[in-house]
Short mmCIF file of N, CA, C and O in Angstrom, two decimals:
data_model
loop_
_atom_site.label_atom_id
_atom_site.label_comp_id
_atom_site.label_asym_id
_atom_site.label_seq_id
_atom_site.Cartn_x
_atom_site.Cartn_y
_atom_site.Cartn_z
N MET A 1 8.50 -0.38 0.34
CA MET A 1 7.79 -0.03 -0.87
C MET A 1 7.34 1.43 -0.75
O MET A 1 6.87 1.87 0.29
N GLU A 2 7.54 2.16 -1.82
CA GLU A 2 7.10 3.56 -1.88
C GLU A 2 6.16 3.72 -3.07
O GLU A 2 6.40 3.13 -4.11
N GLU A 3 5.11 4.52 -2.90
CA GLU A 3 4.21 4.82 -4.01
C GLU A 3 4.24 6.32 -4.28
O GLU A 3 4.22 7.12 -3.35
N HIS A 4 4.29 6.65 -5.58
CA HIS A 4 4.30 8.05 -5.99
C HIS A 4 3.25 8.26 -7.07
O HIS A 4 3.24 7.54 -8.07
N LYS A 5 2.38 9.24 -6.87
CA LYS A 5 1.39 9.59 -7.88
C LYS A 5 2.08 10.43 -8.95
O LYS A 5 2.81 11.37 -8.62
N ILE A 6 1.84 10.09 -10.21
CA ILE A 6 2.55 10.72 -11.32
C ILE A 6 1.56 11.11 -12.41
O ILE A 6 0.65 10.34 -12.74
N ARG A 7 1.77 12.28 -12.99
CA ARG A 7 0.99 12.73 -14.15
C ARG A 7 1.91 12.68 -15.36
O ARG A 7 3.05 13.12 -15.29
N PHE A 8 1.41 12.12 -16.48
CA PHE A 8 2.21 12.09 -17.70
C PHE A 8 1.33 12.43 -18.89
O PHE A 8 0.13 12.20 -18.88
N GLY A 9 1.94 13.00 -19.90
CA GLY A 9 1.21 13.45 -21.07
C GLY A 9 1.10 12.39 -22.15
O GLY A 9 1.97 11.52 -22.27
N VAL A 10 0.02 12.46 -22.91
CA VAL A 10 -0.21 11.56 -24.04
C VAL A 10 -0.62 12.39 -25.25
O VAL A 10 -0.88 13.59 -25.13
N ASP A 11 -0.66 11.75 -26.42
CA ASP A 11 -1.07 12.44 -27.64
C ASP A 11 -2.41 13.14 -27.44
O ASP A 11 -3.27 12.67 -26.70
N GLY A 12 -2.58 14.25 -28.11
CA GLY A 12 -3.83 15.00 -28.01
C GLY A 12 -3.81 16.04 -26.91
O GLY A 12 -4.81 16.71 -26.66
N GLY A 13 -2.68 16.15 -26.20
CA GLY A 13 -2.57 17.14 -25.15
C GLY A 13 -3.21 16.74 -23.84
O GLY A 13 -3.34 17.54 -22.92
N HIS A 14 -3.63 15.49 -23.72
CA HIS A 14 -4.25 15.01 -22.48
C HIS A 14 -3.17 14.57 -21.51
O HIS A 14 -2.04 14.32 -21.89
N SER A 15 -3.54 14.44 -20.25
CA SER A 15 -2.62 13.86 -19.28
C SER A 15 -3.36 12.80 -18.48
O SER A 15 -4.56 12.88 -18.27
N LEU A 16 -2.60 11.80 -18.08
CA LEU A 16 -3.14 10.69 -17.31
C LEU A 16 -2.43 10.63 -15.97
O LEU A 16 -1.30 11.10 -15.83
N ILE A 17 -3.09 10.04 -14.99
CA ILE A 17 -2.54 9.91 -13.64
C ILE A 17 -2.24 8.44 -13.37
O ILE A 17 -3.06 7.56 -13.64
N GLY A 18 -1.05 8.19 -12.85
CA GLY A 18 -0.65 6.83 -12.52
C GLY A 18 0.03 6.78 -11.17
O GLY A 18 0.31 7.81 -10.55
N VAL A 19 0.29 5.56 -10.73
CA VAL A 19 1.01 5.34 -9.47
C VAL A 19 2.22 4.47 -9.77
O VAL A 19 2.08 3.36 -10.30
N LEU A 20 3.39 4.99 -9.44
CA LEU A 20 4.64 4.25 -9.57
C LEU A 20 4.98 3.69 -8.20
O LEU A 20 5.09 4.45 -7.23
N THR A 21 5.11 2.39 -8.11
CA THR A 21 5.47 1.72 -6.87
C THR A 21 6.93 1.30 -6.98
O THR A 21 7.31 0.62 -7.93
N LYS A 22 7.73 1.76 -6.01
CA LYS A 22 9.17 1.49 -6.03
C LYS A 22 9.55 0.53 -4.91
O LYS A 22 9.07 0.66 -3.79
N PRO A 23 10.45 -0.40 -5.23
CA PRO A 23 10.91 -1.32 -4.17
C PRO A 23 11.85 -0.60 -3.21
O PRO A 23 12.52 0.36 -3.58
N THR A 24 11.88 -1.07 -1.98
CA THR A 24 12.79 -0.54 -0.96
C THR A 24 13.47 -1.71 -0.27
O THR A 24 13.21 -2.87 -0.58
N GLY A 25 14.31 -1.42 0.69
CA GLY A 25 14.97 -2.46 1.46
C GLY A 25 15.91 -3.28 0.60
O GLY A 25 16.72 -2.73 -0.14
N GLN A 26 15.77 -4.59 0.67
CA GLN A 26 16.68 -5.49 -0.05
C GLN A 26 16.63 -5.30 -1.55
O GLN A 26 17.53 -5.69 -2.27
N TRP A 27 15.55 -4.70 -2.07
CA TRP A 27 15.39 -4.56 -3.51
C TRP A 27 15.82 -3.19 -4.04
O TRP A 27 15.80 -2.96 -5.24
N THR A 28 16.24 -2.28 -3.17
CA THR A 28 16.49 -0.90 -3.57
C THR A 28 17.32 -0.77 -4.84
O THR A 28 16.96 -0.05 -5.75
N ASN A 29 18.43 -1.45 -4.93
CA ASN A 29 19.31 -1.32 -6.09
C ASN A 29 19.27 -2.55 -6.99
O ASN A 29 20.09 -2.69 -7.88
N ASN A 30 18.32 -3.42 -6.76
CA ASN A 30 18.29 -4.69 -7.46
C ASN A 30 17.62 -4.63 -8.82
O ASN A 30 17.92 -5.43 -9.68
N SER A 31 16.69 -3.73 -9.01
CA SER A 31 15.90 -3.79 -10.23
C SER A 31 15.61 -2.41 -10.79
O SER A 31 15.17 -1.53 -10.08
N GLN A 32 15.86 -2.25 -12.06
CA GLN A 32 15.41 -1.07 -12.78
C GLN A 32 14.35 -1.48 -13.79
O GLN A 32 14.15 -0.81 -14.78
N LYS A 33 13.71 -2.60 -13.50
CA LYS A 33 12.66 -3.11 -14.37
C LYS A 33 11.30 -2.73 -13.80
O LYS A 33 11.11 -2.70 -12.59
N VAL A 34 10.36 -2.46 -14.71
CA VAL A 34 9.02 -2.07 -14.28
C VAL A 34 8.00 -2.97 -14.96
O VAL A 34 8.17 -3.37 -16.11
N VAL A 35 6.96 -3.30 -14.23
CA VAL A 35 5.80 -4.01 -14.77
C VAL A 35 4.67 -2.99 -14.87
O VAL A 35 4.33 -2.33 -13.87
N VAL A 36 4.12 -2.82 -16.07
CA VAL A 36 3.04 -1.88 -16.30
C VAL A 36 1.72 -2.64 -16.23
O VAL A 36 1.55 -3.65 -16.92
N LEU A 37 0.81 -2.18 -15.39
CA LEU A 37 -0.49 -2.81 -15.20
C LEU A 37 -1.57 -1.96 -15.86
O LEU A 37 -1.65 -0.76 -15.60
N VAL A 38 -2.39 -2.60 -16.71
CA VAL A 38 -3.41 -1.88 -17.47
C VAL A 38 -4.78 -2.42 -17.05
O VAL A 38 -5.06 -3.61 -17.19
N HIS A 39 -5.64 -1.54 -16.56
CA HIS A 39 -6.95 -1.97 -16.06
C HIS A 39 -7.95 -2.18 -17.19
O HIS A 39 -7.73 -1.76 -18.32
N GLY A 40 -9.04 -2.82 -16.86
CA GLY A 40 -10.11 -3.08 -17.82
C GLY A 40 -11.04 -1.89 -17.98
O GLY A 40 -10.88 -0.84 -17.34
N ALA A 41 -12.04 -2.05 -18.83
CA ALA A 41 -12.92 -0.95 -19.22
C ALA A 41 -13.77 -0.41 -18.07
O ALA A 41 -14.07 0.77 -18.03
N MET A 42 -14.18 -1.22 -17.16
CA MET A 42 -15.05 -0.77 -16.07
C MET A 42 -14.28 -0.65 -14.76
O MET A 42 -14.84 -0.79 -13.68
N ALA A 43 -12.98 -0.35 -14.85
CA ALA A 43 -12.14 -0.32 -13.66
C ALA A 43 -11.27 0.93 -13.66
O ALA A 43 -11.44 1.82 -14.48
N ASN A 44 -10.35 0.99 -12.71
CA ASN A 44 -9.35 2.05 -12.66
C ASN A 44 -8.07 1.48 -12.07
O ASN A 44 -8.00 0.28 -11.80
N LYS A 45 -7.08 2.32 -11.86
CA LYS A 45 -5.77 1.85 -11.43
C LYS A 45 -5.78 1.13 -10.08
O LYS A 45 -4.87 0.37 -9.78
N ASN A 46 -6.78 1.36 -9.27
CA ASN A 46 -6.86 0.72 -7.95
C ASN A 46 -7.94 -0.34 -7.86
O ASN A 46 -8.21 -0.86 -6.78
N SER A 47 -8.57 -0.67 -8.98
CA SER A 47 -9.66 -1.65 -8.96
C SER A 47 -9.14 -3.08 -8.90
O SER A 47 -8.01 -3.37 -9.29
N PHE A 48 -10.02 -3.92 -8.45
CA PHE A 48 -9.79 -5.36 -8.41
C PHE A 48 -8.47 -5.66 -7.74
O PHE A 48 -8.23 -5.29 -6.62
N TYR A 49 -7.59 -6.29 -8.46
CA TYR A 49 -6.35 -6.72 -7.84
C TYR A 49 -5.14 -5.88 -8.23
O TYR A 49 -4.03 -6.17 -7.81
N HIS A 50 -5.29 -4.84 -9.02
CA HIS A 50 -4.14 -4.09 -9.50
C HIS A 50 -3.26 -3.54 -8.37
O HIS A 50 -2.05 -3.64 -8.42
N LYS A 51 -3.88 -2.97 -7.37
CA LYS A 51 -3.11 -2.41 -6.25
C LYS A 51 -2.39 -3.52 -5.49
O LYS A 51 -1.21 -3.38 -5.15
N HIS A 52 -3.06 -4.64 -5.26
CA HIS A 52 -2.45 -5.75 -4.54
C HIS A 52 -1.36 -6.42 -5.37
O HIS A 52 -0.32 -6.80 -4.85
N LEU A 53 -1.61 -6.56 -6.66
CA LEU A 53 -0.62 -7.15 -7.55
C LEU A 53 0.63 -6.28 -7.58
O LEU A 53 1.76 -6.78 -7.51
N ALA A 54 0.45 -4.97 -7.66
CA ALA A 54 1.59 -4.05 -7.64
C ALA A 54 2.40 -4.22 -6.36
O ALA A 54 3.63 -4.29 -6.39
N GLU A 55 1.70 -4.31 -5.24
CA GLU A 55 2.39 -4.47 -3.95
C GLU A 55 3.22 -5.75 -3.93
O GLU A 55 4.38 -5.74 -3.53
N HIS A 56 2.64 -6.85 -4.38
CA HIS A 56 3.36 -8.13 -4.33
C HIS A 56 4.51 -8.20 -5.33
O HIS A 56 5.58 -8.73 -5.01
N LEU A 57 4.31 -7.66 -6.53
CA LEU A 57 5.41 -7.64 -7.50
C LEU A 57 6.59 -6.81 -6.99
O LEU A 57 7.75 -7.12 -7.27
N THR A 58 6.28 -5.78 -6.22
CA THR A 58 7.32 -4.91 -5.68
C THR A 58 7.99 -5.51 -4.45
O THR A 58 9.21 -5.60 -4.39
N THR A 59 7.19 -5.94 -3.48
CA THR A 59 7.78 -6.41 -2.22
C THR A 59 8.36 -7.82 -2.31
O THR A 59 9.34 -8.12 -1.63
N GLU A 60 7.80 -8.67 -3.15
CA GLU A 60 8.26 -10.06 -3.22
C GLU A 60 9.24 -10.33 -4.35
O GLU A 60 10.06 -11.24 -4.26
N LEU A 61 9.18 -9.53 -5.43
CA LEU A 61 10.05 -9.79 -6.58
C LEU A 61 10.97 -8.61 -6.92
O LEU A 61 11.85 -8.75 -7.76
N GLY A 62 10.74 -7.47 -6.31
CA GLY A 62 11.63 -6.33 -6.50
C GLY A 62 11.41 -5.51 -7.74
O GLY A 62 12.23 -4.67 -8.10
N TYR A 63 10.29 -5.72 -8.42
CA TYR A 63 9.97 -4.91 -9.60
C TYR A 63 9.38 -3.57 -9.19
O TYR A 63 8.65 -3.48 -8.21
N HIS A 64 9.67 -2.54 -9.96
CA HIS A 64 8.86 -1.34 -9.92
C HIS A 64 7.55 -1.72 -10.61
O HIS A 64 7.54 -2.59 -11.48
N THR A 65 6.47 -1.08 -10.24
CA THR A 65 5.22 -1.28 -10.97
C THR A 65 4.62 0.09 -11.29
O THR A 65 4.87 1.06 -10.58
N PHE A 66 3.86 0.12 -12.36
CA PHE A 66 3.18 1.35 -12.73
C PHE A 66 1.77 0.99 -13.19
O PHE A 66 1.59 0.13 -14.05
N ARG A 67 0.80 1.62 -12.57
CA ARG A 67 -0.59 1.45 -12.96
C ARG A 67 -1.19 2.83 -13.14
O ARG A 67 -0.88 3.74 -12.37
N TYR A 68 -1.98 3.01 -14.19
CA TYR A 68 -2.49 4.34 -14.48
C TYR A 68 -3.96 4.28 -14.85
O TYR A 68 -4.48 3.25 -15.25
N ASP A 69 -4.63 5.42 -14.66
CA ASP A 69 -6.03 5.56 -15.06
C ASP A 69 -6.08 5.97 -16.51
O ASP A 69 -5.44 6.95 -16.91
N ALA A 70 -6.84 5.25 -17.31
CA ALA A 70 -7.02 5.60 -18.71
C ALA A 70 -7.81 6.90 -18.81
O ALA A 70 -8.41 7.37 -17.84
N LEU A 71 -7.81 7.48 -19.99
CA LEU A 71 -8.52 8.72 -20.23
C LEU A 71 -9.99 8.60 -19.83
O LEU A 71 -10.66 7.65 -20.20
N GLY A 72 -10.46 9.56 -19.02
CA GLY A 72 -11.85 9.58 -18.60
C GLY A 72 -12.17 8.65 -17.46
O GLY A 72 -13.34 8.46 -17.12
N VAL A 73 -11.15 8.08 -16.82
CA VAL A 73 -11.36 7.10 -15.75
C VAL A 73 -10.59 7.55 -14.51
O VAL A 73 -9.50 8.10 -14.61
N GLY A 74 -11.17 7.29 -13.35
CA GLY A 74 -10.47 7.57 -12.09
C GLY A 74 -10.00 9.01 -11.99
O GLY A 74 -10.78 9.94 -12.17
N GLU A 75 -8.72 9.20 -11.74
CA GLU A 75 -8.17 10.54 -11.55
C GLU A 75 -7.71 11.21 -12.84
O GLU A 75 -7.29 12.37 -12.82
N SER A 76 -7.73 10.49 -13.96
CA SER A 76 -7.35 11.11 -15.22
C SER A 76 -8.44 12.08 -15.65
O SER A 76 -9.53 12.11 -15.08
N ILE A 77 -8.16 12.89 -16.67
CA ILE A 77 -9.10 13.95 -17.04
C ILE A 77 -10.49 13.40 -17.34
O ILE A 77 -10.62 12.28 -17.83
N PRO A 78 -11.52 14.16 -17.07
CA PRO A 78 -12.88 13.69 -17.32
C PRO A 78 -13.15 13.53 -18.82
O PRO A 78 -12.44 14.09 -19.65
N ILE A 79 -14.18 12.76 -19.13
CA ILE A 79 -14.54 12.52 -20.52
C ILE A 79 -15.00 13.80 -21.19
O ILE A 79 -14.74 14.03 -22.35
N TYR A 80 -15.68 14.67 -20.47
CA TYR A 80 -16.20 15.90 -21.05
C TYR A 80 -15.34 17.09 -20.66
O TYR A 80 -14.89 17.19 -19.51
N GLN A 81 -15.12 18.00 -21.60
CA GLN A 81 -14.46 19.25 -21.27
C GLN A 81 -15.39 20.05 -20.37
O GLN A 81 -16.61 19.94 -20.48
N THR A 82 -14.82 20.87 -19.54
CA THR A 82 -15.66 21.65 -18.64
C THR A 82 -16.40 22.77 -19.36
O THR A 82 -17.45 23.19 -18.93
N ASN A 83 -15.87 23.24 -20.47
CA ASN A 83 -16.49 24.36 -21.17
C ASN A 83 -17.13 23.96 -22.50
O ASN A 83 -17.36 24.80 -23.35
N SER A 84 -17.43 22.69 -22.67
CA SER A 84 -17.96 22.23 -23.95
C SER A 84 -18.77 20.95 -23.74
O SER A 84 -18.58 20.24 -22.77
N SER A 85 -19.65 20.68 -24.67
CA SER A 85 -20.38 19.42 -24.62
C SER A 85 -19.70 18.36 -25.48
O SER A 85 -20.18 17.24 -25.59
N GLU A 86 -18.54 18.70 -26.08
CA GLU A 86 -17.81 17.75 -26.90
C GLU A 86 -17.27 16.61 -26.03
O GLU A 86 -16.69 16.84 -24.97
N GLN A 87 -17.48 15.40 -26.46
CA GLN A 87 -17.00 14.26 -25.69
C GLN A 87 -15.58 13.92 -26.10
O GLN A 87 -15.27 13.79 -27.28
N PHE A 88 -14.71 13.79 -25.10
CA PHE A 88 -13.37 13.29 -25.35
C PHE A 88 -13.45 11.80 -25.65
O PHE A 88 -14.41 11.13 -25.31
N ARG A 89 -12.41 11.31 -26.23
CA ARG A 89 -12.25 9.85 -26.38
C ARG A 89 -12.24 9.24 -24.98
O ARG A 89 -11.76 9.83 -24.02
N ASN A 90 -12.80 8.06 -24.85
CA ASN A 90 -12.73 7.35 -23.58
C ASN A 90 -12.32 5.91 -23.81
O ASN A 90 -11.99 5.52 -24.92
N MET A 91 -12.33 5.10 -22.77
CA MET A 91 -11.85 3.72 -22.86
C MET A 91 -12.47 2.95 -24.01
O MET A 91 -11.80 2.19 -24.69
N MET A 92 -13.75 3.11 -24.24
CA MET A 92 -14.42 2.27 -25.23
C MET A 92 -14.44 2.86 -26.63
O MET A 92 -14.74 2.17 -27.58
N SER A 93 -14.11 4.14 -26.78
CA SER A 93 -14.26 4.76 -28.09
C SER A 93 -12.96 4.97 -28.84
O SER A 93 -12.99 5.38 -29.99
N GLY A 94 -11.83 4.70 -28.22
CA GLY A 94 -10.56 4.98 -28.88
C GLY A 94 -9.53 3.91 -28.64
O GLY A 94 -8.48 4.17 -28.05
N PHE A 95 -9.80 2.71 -29.14
CA PHE A 95 -8.92 1.57 -28.86
C PHE A 95 -7.47 1.86 -29.22
O PHE A 95 -6.57 1.72 -28.40
N TRP A 96 -7.22 2.29 -30.46
CA TRP A 96 -5.84 2.50 -30.90
C TRP A 96 -5.20 3.69 -30.18
O TRP A 96 -3.98 3.69 -29.94
N GLU A 97 -5.98 4.68 -29.82
CA GLU A 97 -5.45 5.79 -29.03
C GLU A 97 -5.03 5.30 -27.64
O GLU A 97 -4.04 5.75 -27.08
N ASN A 98 -5.80 4.36 -27.08
CA ASN A 98 -5.44 3.79 -25.78
C ASN A 98 -4.16 2.97 -25.87
O ASN A 98 -3.38 2.94 -24.92
N VAL A 99 -3.96 2.30 -27.00
CA VAL A 99 -2.70 1.58 -27.22
C VAL A 99 -1.54 2.59 -27.26
O VAL A 99 -0.49 2.36 -26.66
N LYS A 100 -1.76 3.72 -27.93
CA LYS A 100 -0.73 4.76 -27.98
C LYS A 100 -0.47 5.34 -26.58
O LYS A 100 0.66 5.68 -26.25
N ASP A 101 -1.52 5.45 -25.77
CA ASP A 101 -1.34 5.93 -24.39
C ASP A 101 -0.46 4.96 -23.59
O ASP A 101 0.39 5.40 -22.80
N LEU A 102 -0.65 3.68 -23.80
CA LEU A 102 0.18 2.67 -23.15
C LEU A 102 1.63 2.83 -23.60
O LEU A 102 2.55 2.78 -22.78
N LYS A 103 1.83 3.06 -24.88
CA LYS A 103 3.19 3.32 -25.39
C LYS A 103 3.77 4.57 -24.73
O LYS A 103 4.94 4.57 -24.33
N SER A 104 2.98 5.62 -24.61
CA SER A 104 3.44 6.85 -23.96
C SER A 104 3.84 6.58 -22.51
O SER A 104 4.84 7.11 -22.03
N ALA A 105 3.06 5.76 -21.81
CA ALA A 105 3.39 5.41 -20.42
C ALA A 105 4.73 4.71 -20.35
O ALA A 105 5.58 5.04 -19.52
N CYS A 106 4.96 3.75 -21.25
CA CYS A 106 6.22 3.00 -21.25
C CYS A 106 7.40 3.91 -21.58
O CYS A 106 8.46 3.83 -20.94
N GLU A 107 7.23 4.77 -22.56
CA GLU A 107 8.29 5.71 -22.93
C GLU A 107 8.58 6.69 -21.80
O GLU A 107 9.74 7.02 -21.53
N PHE A 108 7.53 7.14 -21.12
CA PHE A 108 7.68 8.06 -19.99
C PHE A 108 8.50 7.40 -18.88
O PHE A 108 9.40 8.02 -18.31
N LEU A 109 8.18 6.16 -18.56
CA LEU A 109 8.89 5.46 -17.50
C LEU A 109 10.37 5.29 -17.84
O LEU A 109 11.22 5.41 -16.96
N GLN A 110 10.65 5.05 -19.10
CA GLN A 110 12.04 4.88 -19.52
C GLN A 110 12.78 6.22 -19.52
O GLN A 110 13.86 6.33 -18.95
N SER A 111 12.20 7.23 -20.13
CA SER A 111 12.92 8.49 -20.29
C SER A 111 13.00 9.30 -18.99
O SER A 111 14.01 9.93 -18.72
N THR A 112 11.95 9.29 -18.21
CA THR A 112 11.91 10.12 -17.00
C THR A 112 12.45 9.40 -15.77
O THR A 112 13.05 10.02 -14.90
N HIS A 113 12.21 8.09 -15.69
CA HIS A 113 12.59 7.35 -14.48
C HIS A 113 13.70 6.32 -14.71
O HIS A 113 14.09 5.63 -13.78
N GLY A 114 14.16 6.20 -15.95
CA GLY A 114 15.25 5.27 -16.25
C GLY A 114 14.89 3.81 -16.06
O GLY A 114 15.75 2.98 -15.79
N LEU A 115 13.61 3.48 -16.21
CA LEU A 115 13.15 2.11 -16.01
C LEU A 115 12.98 1.39 -17.35
O LEU A 115 12.60 2.00 -18.34
N ARG A 116 13.25 0.10 -17.33
CA ARG A 116 13.06 -0.73 -18.52
C ARG A 116 11.80 -1.57 -18.31
O ARG A 116 11.66 -2.24 -17.28
N VAL A 117 10.89 -1.53 -19.27
CA VAL A 117 9.65 -2.28 -19.14
C VAL A 117 9.94 -3.77 -19.30
O VAL A 117 10.43 -4.21 -20.34
N ALA A 118 9.67 -4.52 -18.24
CA ALA A 118 9.88 -5.97 -18.26
C ALA A 118 8.63 -6.67 -18.78
O ALA A 118 8.73 -7.61 -19.58
N PHE A 119 7.47 -6.23 -18.32
CA PHE A 119 6.20 -6.84 -18.70
C PHE A 119 5.11 -5.78 -18.75
O PHE A 119 5.16 -4.80 -18.01
N VAL A 120 4.13 -6.03 -19.60
CA VAL A 120 2.89 -5.25 -19.60
C VAL A 120 1.80 -6.27 -19.33
O VAL A 120 1.68 -7.26 -20.06
N PHE A 121 1.05 -6.03 -18.27
CA PHE A 121 0.02 -6.97 -17.85
C PHE A 121 -1.32 -6.25 -17.83
O PHE A 121 -1.45 -5.21 -17.22
N GLY A 122 -2.31 -6.81 -18.53
CA GLY A 122 -3.62 -6.18 -18.57
C GLY A 122 -4.73 -7.12 -18.19
O GLY A 122 -4.63 -8.33 -18.39
N HIS A 123 -5.79 -6.56 -17.65
CA HIS A 123 -6.98 -7.32 -17.27
C HIS A 123 -8.11 -6.96 -18.22
O HIS A 123 -8.38 -5.78 -18.44
N SER A 124 -8.76 -7.95 -18.81
CA SER A 124 -9.93 -7.74 -19.66
C SER A 124 -9.58 -6.83 -20.83
O SER A 124 -8.68 -7.14 -21.62
N TYR A 125 -10.24 -5.68 -20.94
CA TYR A 125 -9.94 -4.74 -22.01
C TYR A 125 -8.47 -4.33 -21.97
O TYR A 125 -7.82 -4.17 -23.01
N GLY A 126 -7.92 -4.19 -20.78
CA GLY A 126 -6.50 -3.87 -20.64
C GLY A 126 -5.61 -4.97 -21.20
O GLY A 126 -4.52 -4.70 -21.71
N GLY A 127 -6.06 -6.22 -21.14
CA GLY A 127 -5.33 -7.32 -21.74
C GLY A 127 -5.31 -7.22 -23.25
O GLY A 127 -4.29 -7.50 -23.90
N GLN A 128 -6.42 -6.78 -23.83
CA GLN A 128 -6.46 -6.56 -25.28
C GLN A 128 -5.51 -5.44 -25.67
O GLN A 128 -4.81 -5.53 -26.68
N LEU A 129 -5.48 -4.37 -24.88
CA LEU A 129 -4.56 -3.26 -25.15
C LEU A 129 -3.11 -3.73 -25.07
O LEU A 129 -2.29 -3.39 -25.94
N ALA A 130 -2.79 -4.51 -24.03
CA ALA A 130 -1.43 -5.01 -23.87
C ALA A 130 -1.03 -5.90 -25.06
O ALA A 130 0.09 -5.78 -25.59
N HIS A 131 -1.93 -6.75 -25.49
CA HIS A 131 -1.66 -7.63 -26.62
C HIS A 131 -1.41 -6.81 -27.89
O HIS A 131 -0.44 -7.04 -28.61
N MET A 132 -2.27 -5.87 -28.18
CA MET A 132 -2.12 -5.08 -29.40
C MET A 132 -0.94 -4.12 -29.32
O MET A 132 -0.33 -3.82 -30.34
N PHE A 133 -0.56 -3.70 -28.12
CA PHE A 133 0.65 -2.92 -27.93
C PHE A 133 1.85 -3.75 -28.38
O PHE A 133 2.71 -3.26 -29.12
N ALA A 134 1.89 -5.02 -27.96
CA ALA A 134 3.00 -5.90 -28.35
C ALA A 134 3.00 -6.13 -29.86
O ALA A 134 4.06 -6.13 -30.49
N VAL A 135 1.83 -6.31 -30.44
CA VAL A 135 1.73 -6.53 -31.89
C VAL A 135 2.16 -5.27 -32.64
O VAL A 135 2.95 -5.32 -33.59
N GLN A 136 1.63 -4.13 -32.24
CA GLN A 136 1.88 -2.87 -32.93
C GLN A 136 3.33 -2.41 -32.85
O GLN A 136 3.89 -1.91 -33.81
N TYR A 137 3.93 -2.57 -31.67
CA TYR A 137 5.27 -2.01 -31.44
C TYR A 137 6.35 -3.07 -31.31
O TYR A 137 7.50 -2.73 -31.01
N GLY A 138 6.01 -4.33 -31.49
CA GLY A 138 7.01 -5.39 -31.51
C GLY A 138 7.76 -5.59 -30.21
O GLY A 138 8.93 -5.91 -30.20
N GLN A 139 7.06 -5.37 -29.12
CA GLN A 139 7.71 -5.52 -27.82
C GLN A 139 7.04 -6.61 -27.01
O GLN A 139 5.87 -6.79 -27.06
#
């Protein structure tokens, strides 16, 4: 299993940080499918079970996994600009923008890494985002 930290752009000129976990060994050429993991409102890409789930999906089932920090969380850009008191959108203030960010993540994985999204899995608020992503984009 290999992990790579990745930065990708989303609407509004922001960028988010994620971790792409790639299978190795027996799974190296077996899967071009990726499972996208979306964290909840009070978490980040490495919170709770996301890191462990990514490891098991990769080593036991051969999926690539991708987990990312939402805007203003973890390693993604801070909620406040450094030169302004203007607040950026964050996890709780921009639901539909967060759904669009999930779409951007999926498109990025396909266009840049040649991966096909097999599943989007979310915890808590991330589960709501995953559900509305499926409703909004028919996937």
